[in-house]
Short mmCIF file of C-alpha atoms in Angstrom, two decimals:
data_model
loop_
_atom_site.label_atom_id
_atom_site.label_comp_id
_atom_site.label_asym_id
_atom_site.label_seq_id
_atom_site.Cartn_x
_atom_site.Cartn_y
_atom_site.Cartn_z
CA CYS A 1 42.59 4.36 30.80
CA GLU A 2 39.67 3.45 28.59
CA VAL A 3 38.96 -0.10 27.47
CA ASN A 4 37.55 -0.37 23.97
CA ARG A 5 36.78 -4.10 23.68
CA ARG A 6 36.72 -3.91 19.91
CA TYR A 7 40.05 -2.20 19.38
CA GLY A 8 42.14 -2.35 22.56
CA VAL A 9 43.05 -0.45 25.71
CA GLU A 10 43.64 3.30 25.48
CA VAL A 11 46.49 4.32 27.81
CA ASP A 12 48.16 7.57 28.85
CA LEU A 13 51.56 8.80 27.66
CA ALA A 14 53.47 7.48 30.69
CA THR A 15 52.07 3.97 30.25
CA ALA A 16 52.82 3.99 26.51
CA GLN A 17 56.40 5.11 27.20
CA ASN A 18 56.84 2.45 29.88
CA TYR A 19 55.63 -0.18 27.42
CA LEU A 20 58.03 1.02 24.70
CA ALA A 21 60.91 0.95 27.20
CA ARG A 22 59.83 -2.57 28.33
CA ARG A 23 59.22 -1.32 31.89
CA ASP A 24 56.40 -2.55 34.12
CA VAL A 25 52.87 -1.43 33.28
CA ASP A 26 49.80 -1.63 35.51
CA ALA A 27 48.10 -5.01 35.05
CA THR A 28 44.73 -3.68 36.24
CA LEU A 29 44.39 -1.69 33.01
CA PHE A 30 44.04 -4.84 30.93
CA THR A 31 41.69 -7.80 30.70
CA GLU A 32 42.98 -11.36 31.08
CA GLY A 33 44.66 -12.56 27.88
CA ILE A 34 46.08 -10.63 24.94
CA ASN A 35 45.33 -6.89 24.69
CA MET A 36 46.24 -4.23 22.14
CA LEU A 37 47.75 -1.14 23.75
CA LEU A 38 46.61 2.16 22.16
CA PHE A 39 47.82 5.73 22.63
CA GLU A 40 45.56 8.44 21.19
CA GLY A 41 43.89 5.81 19.02
CA VAL A 42 47.16 4.53 17.54
CA ALA A 43 48.23 0.94 18.17
CA VAL A 44 51.47 0.87 20.16
CA GLY A 45 51.77 -2.88 20.66
CA TRP A 46 50.48 -5.98 22.39
CA VAL A 47 50.55 -7.18 25.99
CA LYS A 48 49.41 -10.41 27.59
CA ARG A 49 47.88 -10.22 31.04
CA VAL A 50 48.40 -13.33 33.12
CA GLY A 51 46.84 -12.99 36.56
CA GLY A 52 48.31 -9.94 38.29
CA ARG A 53 51.14 -9.32 35.83
CA VAL A 54 51.58 -8.20 32.23
CA ASN A 55 53.99 -9.66 29.69
CA SER A 56 55.09 -7.29 26.96
CA LEU A 57 54.94 -8.80 23.48
CA LEU A 58 57.31 -6.09 22.21
CA PRO A 59 60.52 -7.74 20.93
CA LYS A 60 63.57 -6.74 23.00
CA GLN A 61 65.39 -5.36 19.96
CA PHE A 62 62.60 -2.77 19.47
CA ALA A 63 62.67 -1.45 23.04
CA ILE A 64 63.62 2.18 23.62
CA ASN A 65 66.54 1.87 26.03
CA ASN A 66 67.36 5.49 26.86
CA LEU A 67 63.95 7.02 27.45
CA THR A 68 64.52 9.96 29.76
CA ALA A 69 62.38 12.68 28.18
CA PRO A 70 58.83 12.43 26.84
CA ILE A 71 58.57 11.30 23.23
CA LEU A 72 55.55 13.54 22.66
CA ASP A 73 54.51 16.82 24.21
#
């Protein structure tokens, strides 16, 4: 994970998929407050870190519910 304070937090594929499926993501990756989540330089969405937890700002209707295989290779 690489934090780019200007643009957001670069995450790996597994973390991006967990975010898109509205599963838990590691709070230690993010700074306190609102963070942009990036995968390979592309904005995936927003999260809000509050203490030791992360709230996804992805609307429930946009979540990927049946994510069993990787989206990307």
